[in-house]
mmCIF file of C-alpha atoms in Angstrom:
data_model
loop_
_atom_site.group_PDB
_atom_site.id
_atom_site.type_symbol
_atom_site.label_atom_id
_atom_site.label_comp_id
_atom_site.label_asym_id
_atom_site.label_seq_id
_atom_site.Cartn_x
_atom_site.Cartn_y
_atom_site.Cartn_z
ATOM 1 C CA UNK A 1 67.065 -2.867 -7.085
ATOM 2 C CA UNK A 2 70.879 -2.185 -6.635
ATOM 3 C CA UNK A 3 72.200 0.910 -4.721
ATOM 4 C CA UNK A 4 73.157 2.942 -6.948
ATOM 5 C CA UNK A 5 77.244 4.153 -6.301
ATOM 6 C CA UNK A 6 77.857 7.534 -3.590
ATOM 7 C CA UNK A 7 80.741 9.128 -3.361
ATOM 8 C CA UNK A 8 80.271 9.011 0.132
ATOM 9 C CA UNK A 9 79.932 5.554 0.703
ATOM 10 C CA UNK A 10 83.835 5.150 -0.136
ATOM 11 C CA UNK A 11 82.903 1.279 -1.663
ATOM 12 C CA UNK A 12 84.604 2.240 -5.446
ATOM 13 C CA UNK A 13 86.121 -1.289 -5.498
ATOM 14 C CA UNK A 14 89.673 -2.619 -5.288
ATOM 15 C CA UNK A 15 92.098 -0.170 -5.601
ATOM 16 C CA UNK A 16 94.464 -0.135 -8.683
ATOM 17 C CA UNK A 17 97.837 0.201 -7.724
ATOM 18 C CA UNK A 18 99.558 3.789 -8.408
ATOM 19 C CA UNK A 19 100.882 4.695 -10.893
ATOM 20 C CA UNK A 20 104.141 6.828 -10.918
ATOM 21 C CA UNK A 21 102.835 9.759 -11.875
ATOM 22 C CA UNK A 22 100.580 9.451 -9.020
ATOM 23 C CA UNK A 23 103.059 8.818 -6.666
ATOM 24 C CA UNK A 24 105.275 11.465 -7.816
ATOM 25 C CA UNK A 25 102.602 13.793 -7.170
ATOM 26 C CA UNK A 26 102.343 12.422 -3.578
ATOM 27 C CA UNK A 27 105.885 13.110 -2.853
ATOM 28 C CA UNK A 28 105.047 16.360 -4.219
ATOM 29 C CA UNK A 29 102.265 17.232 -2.036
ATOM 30 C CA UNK A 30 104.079 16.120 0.825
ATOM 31 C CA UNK A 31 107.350 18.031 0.314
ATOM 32 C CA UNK A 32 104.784 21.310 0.410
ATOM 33 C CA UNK A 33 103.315 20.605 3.220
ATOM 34 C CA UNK A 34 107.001 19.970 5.259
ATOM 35 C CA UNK A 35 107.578 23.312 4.001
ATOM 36 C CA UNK A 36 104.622 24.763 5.036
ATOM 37 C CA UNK A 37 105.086 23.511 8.371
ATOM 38 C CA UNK A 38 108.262 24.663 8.739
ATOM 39 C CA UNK A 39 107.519 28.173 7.415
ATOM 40 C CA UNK A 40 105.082 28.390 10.094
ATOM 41 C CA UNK A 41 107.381 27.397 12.854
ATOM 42 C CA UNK A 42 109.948 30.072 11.223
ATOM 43 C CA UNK A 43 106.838 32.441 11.774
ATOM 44 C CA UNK A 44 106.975 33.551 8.121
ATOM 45 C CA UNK A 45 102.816 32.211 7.518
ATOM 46 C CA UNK A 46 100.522 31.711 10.253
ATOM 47 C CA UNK A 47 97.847 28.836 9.200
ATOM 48 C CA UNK A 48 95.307 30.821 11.214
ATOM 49 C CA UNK A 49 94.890 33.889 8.811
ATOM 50 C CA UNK A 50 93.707 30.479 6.109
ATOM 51 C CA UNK A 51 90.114 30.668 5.515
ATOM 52 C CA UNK A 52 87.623 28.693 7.849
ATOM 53 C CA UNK A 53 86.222 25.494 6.356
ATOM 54 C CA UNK A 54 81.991 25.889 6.084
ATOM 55 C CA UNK A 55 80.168 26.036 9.590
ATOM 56 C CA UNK A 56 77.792 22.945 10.309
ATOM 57 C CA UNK A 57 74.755 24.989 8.817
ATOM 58 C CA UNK A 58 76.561 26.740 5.986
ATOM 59 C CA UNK A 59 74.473 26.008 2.663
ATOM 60 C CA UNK A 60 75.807 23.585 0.659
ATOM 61 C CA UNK A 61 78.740 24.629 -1.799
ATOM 62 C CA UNK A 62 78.295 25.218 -5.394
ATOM 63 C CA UNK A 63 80.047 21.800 -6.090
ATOM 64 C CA UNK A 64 77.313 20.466 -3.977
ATOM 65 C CA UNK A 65 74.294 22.167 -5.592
ATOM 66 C CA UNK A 66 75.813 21.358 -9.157
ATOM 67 C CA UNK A 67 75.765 18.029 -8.154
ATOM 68 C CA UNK A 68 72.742 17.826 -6.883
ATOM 69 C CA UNK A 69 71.227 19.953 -10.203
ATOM 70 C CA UNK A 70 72.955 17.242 -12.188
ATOM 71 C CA UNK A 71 70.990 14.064 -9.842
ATOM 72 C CA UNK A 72 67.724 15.896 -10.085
ATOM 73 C CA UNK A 73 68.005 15.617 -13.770
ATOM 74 C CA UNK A 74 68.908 12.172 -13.282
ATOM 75 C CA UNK A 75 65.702 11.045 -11.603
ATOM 76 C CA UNK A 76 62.670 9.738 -12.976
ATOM 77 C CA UNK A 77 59.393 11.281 -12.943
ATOM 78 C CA UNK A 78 56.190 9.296 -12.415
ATOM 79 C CA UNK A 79 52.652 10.216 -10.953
ATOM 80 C CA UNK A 80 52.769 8.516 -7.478
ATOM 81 C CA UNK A 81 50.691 5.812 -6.781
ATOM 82 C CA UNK A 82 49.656 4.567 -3.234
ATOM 83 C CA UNK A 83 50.484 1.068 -3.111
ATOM 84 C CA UNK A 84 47.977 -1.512 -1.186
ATOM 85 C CA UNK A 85 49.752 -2.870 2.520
ATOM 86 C CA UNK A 86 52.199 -0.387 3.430
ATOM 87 C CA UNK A 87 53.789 -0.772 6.952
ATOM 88 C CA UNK A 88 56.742 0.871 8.686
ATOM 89 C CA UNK A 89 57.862 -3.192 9.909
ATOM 90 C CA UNK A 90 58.406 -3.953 6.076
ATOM 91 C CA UNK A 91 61.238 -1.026 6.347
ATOM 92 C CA UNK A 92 63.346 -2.977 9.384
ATOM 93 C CA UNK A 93 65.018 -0.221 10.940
ATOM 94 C CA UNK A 94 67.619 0.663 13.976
ATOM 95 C CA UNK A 95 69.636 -2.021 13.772
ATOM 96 C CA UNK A 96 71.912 -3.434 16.183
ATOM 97 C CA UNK A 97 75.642 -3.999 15.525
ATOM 98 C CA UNK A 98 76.105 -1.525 12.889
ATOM 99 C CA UNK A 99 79.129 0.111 14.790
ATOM 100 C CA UNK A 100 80.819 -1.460 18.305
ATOM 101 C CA UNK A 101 77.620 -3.076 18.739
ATOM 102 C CA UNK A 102 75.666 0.204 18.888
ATOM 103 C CA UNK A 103 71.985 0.817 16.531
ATOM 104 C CA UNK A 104 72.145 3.099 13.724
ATOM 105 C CA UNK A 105 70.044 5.414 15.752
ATOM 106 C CA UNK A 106 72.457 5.552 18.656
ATOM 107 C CA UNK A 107 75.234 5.992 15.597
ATOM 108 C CA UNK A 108 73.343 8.802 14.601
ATOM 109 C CA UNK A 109 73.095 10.633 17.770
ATOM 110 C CA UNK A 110 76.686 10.149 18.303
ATOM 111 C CA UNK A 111 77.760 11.425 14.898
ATOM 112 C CA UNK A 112 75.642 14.571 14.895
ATOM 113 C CA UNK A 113 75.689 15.926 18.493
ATOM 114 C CA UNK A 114 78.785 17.801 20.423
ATOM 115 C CA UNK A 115 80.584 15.982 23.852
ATOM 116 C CA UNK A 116 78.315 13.496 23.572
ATOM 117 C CA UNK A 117 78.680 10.090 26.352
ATOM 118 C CA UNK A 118 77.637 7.129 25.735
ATOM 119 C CA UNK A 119 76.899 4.051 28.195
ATOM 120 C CA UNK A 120 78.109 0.708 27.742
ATOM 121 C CA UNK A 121 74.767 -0.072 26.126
ATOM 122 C CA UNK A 122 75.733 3.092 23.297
ATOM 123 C CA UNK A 123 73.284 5.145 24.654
ATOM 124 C CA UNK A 124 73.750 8.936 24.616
ATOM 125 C CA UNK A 125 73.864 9.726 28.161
ATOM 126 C CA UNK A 126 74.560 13.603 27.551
ATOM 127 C CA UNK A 127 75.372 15.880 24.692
ATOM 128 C CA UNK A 128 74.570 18.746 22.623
ATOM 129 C CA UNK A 129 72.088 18.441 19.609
ATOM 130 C CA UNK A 130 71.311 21.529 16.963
ATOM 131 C CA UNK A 131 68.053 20.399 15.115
ATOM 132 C CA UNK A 132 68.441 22.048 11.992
ATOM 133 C CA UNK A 133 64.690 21.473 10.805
ATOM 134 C CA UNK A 134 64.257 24.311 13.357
ATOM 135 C CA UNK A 135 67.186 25.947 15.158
ATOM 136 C CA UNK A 136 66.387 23.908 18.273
ATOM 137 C CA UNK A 137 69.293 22.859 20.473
ATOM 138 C CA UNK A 138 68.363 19.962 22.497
ATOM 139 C CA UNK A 139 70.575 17.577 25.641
ATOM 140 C CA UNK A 140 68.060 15.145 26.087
ATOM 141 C CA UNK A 141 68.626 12.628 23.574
ATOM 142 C CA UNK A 142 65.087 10.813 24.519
ATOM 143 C CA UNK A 143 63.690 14.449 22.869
ATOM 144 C CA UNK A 144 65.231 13.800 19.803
ATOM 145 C CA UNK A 145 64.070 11.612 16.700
ATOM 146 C CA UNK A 146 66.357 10.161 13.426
ATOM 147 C CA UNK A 147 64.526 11.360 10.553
ATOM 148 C CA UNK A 148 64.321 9.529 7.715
ATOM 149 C CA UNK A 149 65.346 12.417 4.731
ATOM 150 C CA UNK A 150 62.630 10.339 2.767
ATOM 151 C CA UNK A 151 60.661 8.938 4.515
ATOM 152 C CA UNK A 152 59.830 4.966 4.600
ATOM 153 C CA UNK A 153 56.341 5.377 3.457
ATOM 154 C CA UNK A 154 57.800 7.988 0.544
ATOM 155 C CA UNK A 155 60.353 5.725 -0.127
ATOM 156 C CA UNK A 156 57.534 2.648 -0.716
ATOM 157 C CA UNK A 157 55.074 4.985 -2.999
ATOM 158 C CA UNK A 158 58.819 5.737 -5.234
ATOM 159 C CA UNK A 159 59.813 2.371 -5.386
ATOM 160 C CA UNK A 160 60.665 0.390 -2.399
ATOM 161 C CA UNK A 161 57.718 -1.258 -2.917
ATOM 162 C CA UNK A 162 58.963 -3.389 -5.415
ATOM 163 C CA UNK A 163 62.133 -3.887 -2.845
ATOM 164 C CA UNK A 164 63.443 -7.029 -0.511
ATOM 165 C CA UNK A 165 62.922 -7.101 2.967
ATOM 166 C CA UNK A 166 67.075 -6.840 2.809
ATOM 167 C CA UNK A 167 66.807 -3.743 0.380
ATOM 168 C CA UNK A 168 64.590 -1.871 2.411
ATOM 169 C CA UNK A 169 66.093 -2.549 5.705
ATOM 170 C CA UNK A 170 69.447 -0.915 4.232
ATOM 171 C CA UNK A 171 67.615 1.864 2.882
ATOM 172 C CA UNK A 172 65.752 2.594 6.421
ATOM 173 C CA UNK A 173 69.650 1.952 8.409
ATOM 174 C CA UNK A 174 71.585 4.022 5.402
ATOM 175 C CA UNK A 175 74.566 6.056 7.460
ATOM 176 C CA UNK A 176 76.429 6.356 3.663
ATOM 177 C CA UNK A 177 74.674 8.649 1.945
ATOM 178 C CA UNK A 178 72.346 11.698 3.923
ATOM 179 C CA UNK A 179 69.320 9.716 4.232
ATOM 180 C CA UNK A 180 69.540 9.711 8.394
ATOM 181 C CA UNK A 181 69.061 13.606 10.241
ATOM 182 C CA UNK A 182 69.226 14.383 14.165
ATOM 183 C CA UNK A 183 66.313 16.741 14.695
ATOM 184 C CA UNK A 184 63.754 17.534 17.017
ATOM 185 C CA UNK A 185 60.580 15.036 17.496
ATOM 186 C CA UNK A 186 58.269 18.126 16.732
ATOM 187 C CA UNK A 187 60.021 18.583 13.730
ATOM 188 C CA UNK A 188 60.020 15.176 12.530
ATOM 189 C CA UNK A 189 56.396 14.895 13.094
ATOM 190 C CA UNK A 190 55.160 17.462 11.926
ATOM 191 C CA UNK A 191 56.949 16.636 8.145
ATOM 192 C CA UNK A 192 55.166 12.866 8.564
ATOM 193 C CA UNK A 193 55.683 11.443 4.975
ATOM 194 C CA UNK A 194 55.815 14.030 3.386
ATOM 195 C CA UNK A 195 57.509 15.625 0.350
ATOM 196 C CA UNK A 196 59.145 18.553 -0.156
ATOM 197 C CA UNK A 197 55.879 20.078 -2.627
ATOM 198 C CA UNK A 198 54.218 19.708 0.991
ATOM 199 C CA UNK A 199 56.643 20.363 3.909
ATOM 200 C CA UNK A 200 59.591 22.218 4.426
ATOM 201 C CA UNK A 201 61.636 22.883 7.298
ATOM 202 C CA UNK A 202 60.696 25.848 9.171
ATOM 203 C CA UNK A 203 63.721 27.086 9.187
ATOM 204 C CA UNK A 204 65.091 28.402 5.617
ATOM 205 C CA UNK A 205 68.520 28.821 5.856
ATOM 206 C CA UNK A 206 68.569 24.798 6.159
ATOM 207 C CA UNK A 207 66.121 24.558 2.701
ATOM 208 C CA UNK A 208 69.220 23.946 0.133
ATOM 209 C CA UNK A 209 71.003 21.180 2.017
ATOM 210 C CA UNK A 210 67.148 19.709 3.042
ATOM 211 C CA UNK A 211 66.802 19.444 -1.145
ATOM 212 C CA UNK A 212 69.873 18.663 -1.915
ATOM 213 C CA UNK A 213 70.055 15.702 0.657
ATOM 214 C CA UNK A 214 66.661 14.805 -0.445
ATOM 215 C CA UNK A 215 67.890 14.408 -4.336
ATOM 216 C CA UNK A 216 71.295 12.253 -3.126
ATOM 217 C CA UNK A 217 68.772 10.106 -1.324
ATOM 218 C CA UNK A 218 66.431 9.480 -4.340
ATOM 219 C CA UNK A 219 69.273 9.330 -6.927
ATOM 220 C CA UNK A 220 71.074 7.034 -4.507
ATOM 221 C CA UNK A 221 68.241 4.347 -3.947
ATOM 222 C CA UNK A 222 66.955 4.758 -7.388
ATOM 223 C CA UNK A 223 63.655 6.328 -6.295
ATOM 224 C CA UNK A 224 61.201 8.502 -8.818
ATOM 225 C CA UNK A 225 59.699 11.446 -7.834
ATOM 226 C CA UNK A 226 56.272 12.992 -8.744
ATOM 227 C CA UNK A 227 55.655 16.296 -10.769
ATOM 228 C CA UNK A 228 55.051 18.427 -8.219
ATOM 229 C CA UNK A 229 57.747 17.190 -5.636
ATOM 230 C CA UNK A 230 60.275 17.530 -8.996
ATOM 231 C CA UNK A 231 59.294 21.359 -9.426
ATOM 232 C CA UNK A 232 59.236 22.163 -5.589
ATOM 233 C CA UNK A 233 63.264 20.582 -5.538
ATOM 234 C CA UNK A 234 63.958 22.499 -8.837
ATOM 235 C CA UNK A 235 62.200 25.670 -7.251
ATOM 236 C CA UNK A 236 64.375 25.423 -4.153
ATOM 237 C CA UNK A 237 67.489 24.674 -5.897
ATOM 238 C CA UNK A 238 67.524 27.702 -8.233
ATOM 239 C CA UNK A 239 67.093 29.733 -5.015
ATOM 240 C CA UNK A 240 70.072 28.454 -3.113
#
């Protein structure tokens, strides 16, 4: 099994060098943005009237849900079987190193919560968390969990069964695509395993970037998904 490509993970290959057309239209963009500077100096625009970019728990855009419609067709359906010997140690996970010596977990933390410090050991020693699963906002980073968008145990009935050791530890440590969330422990238990035809997070005005991240995760790794998890995305999606 080969990761499929994300337009997150930035790893297109070598780049191809320009060509002048493209560099032409660099010089172009950067000529308007001199001049937009200096017309805001001048006080002829003011950059703050521009529109705000989307707030942390703004629903994903519509290039984001067409993209998402477009994976979901994409992915395979198959009843889901329950393969024999599942355990979370076949899914290594929180590894160490992944950034200035820090876990993915720790990364995590650090990338989702506000004025967060770290120790020399990269552990959050204070911060700000929002647990979108819920609307919680949390400073004690021992009450938060890293969820898994699909979980390790979904991930092994869809596929990762058939997976390395190597495969599934990247899958479980995956900071390219959506696959790791900051949320509350309640929250986290209280999904488990499952899929979205079974849990949901509680609050709703998170459901179309839960589905959506759900669907980049599958397409991503290659996973299937079963009827009734396929309708419950589709269900969600047409709503958003």
């Amino acid at each position: 099994m080969s990761k499929k490509s994300s337009s997150r993970s930035g790893r297109s290959g070598p780049r191809r060098p320009r060509s002048r057309t493209t560099a032409a239209l660099s010089a172009l963009v950067a000529a308007v943005a001199v001049a937009v500077v200096a017309l805001q100096q001048a006080g002829v625009v003011d950059l703050g009237d521009l529109p705000a970019g989307p707030s942390p728990g703004a629903t994903p855009s519509d290039a984001s849900e067409g993209r998402a419609q477009e994976q979901l067709e994409e992915l395979r359906i198959e009843d889901e079987a329950e393969p024999a010997e599942y355990d979370r140690a076949l899914f290594p996970h929180w590894d160490h190193g992944v950034e200035d010596n820090c876990t993915s977990r720790q990364v995590v933390l650090e990338r989702d919560g506000e004025d967060v410090e770290v120790d020399d050991d990269c552990q959050p020693v204070s911060g700000r968390w929002d647990s979108r699963y819920d609307d919680e906002v949390l400073t004690d980073a021992q009450e938060i969990d890293i969820d898994h968008m699909v979980p390790l145990k979904e991930g092994w009935r869809s596929g990762a069964h058939a997976w390395t050791t190597e495969e599934r530890r990247g899958f479980a440590n995956d900071l390219d695509s959506s696959q790791l969330w900051a949320v509350s422990a309640s929250s986290n238990r209280s999904k488990g395993d499952s899929d979205p035809s079974d849990w949901m997070p509680p609050s709703e005005k998170v459901h179309c970037d839960y589905v959506a991240s759900w669907i980049e995760v599958k397409h991503t790794w290659d996973l299937t998904v079963d009827p009734d998890e396929e309708q419950a995305l589709r269900e969600v999606l047409e709503a958003c």
